[in-house]
Amino acid sequence: MGVRIDSRTVLVSGAVALAVSLATLVAYAIVNAIVSFDRDSNWPFAFYVVILLGMALGGRLAGRARPDAPLAHGSLAALGAMGVIAVISVVIDVALRNDIVDNVVKLVAQIPVPVAVSAFSAYMASRSAIA
């Protein structure tokens, strides 16, 4: 009676969420290199909102593809995307000889928000797919 996970749906939805997230992170790095955001600046949150929109888009795709199990597929898509972002972040920190623990703790603390946004978006998309 368990939920059958469609790996193709999770991969495609996660890839969309990851693509938007990585493009946003690259844009943030470029803008930060040019403008140099202060530590107390709120501008990074604007980029975070775009990342969340990417997660919502990935969740929407998952919910439309699998309206019978939107929460599982939306959550797994975002979780996979965040996992890839975490690995990339660690590799960059190791290459730059930065402290890894700080960034990993921040990423792990942030994971529930993108996963919840993706799951909610998947649920809403599945409701409109059924109707």
Coordinates of C-alpha atoms in Angstrom, one line a residue, residues 89-90 93-94 97-106:
S89 CA 29.0 24.3 -1.8
V90 CA 31.3 21.9 0.1
D93 CA 34.6 25.6 0.2
V94 CA 37.3 22.9 0.2
R97 CA 40.1 26.5 1.9
N98 CA 37.1 28.0 3.7
D99 CA 35.5 26.7 6.8
I100 CA 33.1 23.9 5.7
V101 CA 31.1 23.5 8.9
D102 CA 29.5 27.0 8.9
N103 CA 28.1 26.7 5.4
V104 CA 26.9 23.1 5.8
V105 CA 25.1 24.0 9.0
K106 CA 23.4 26.9 7.3

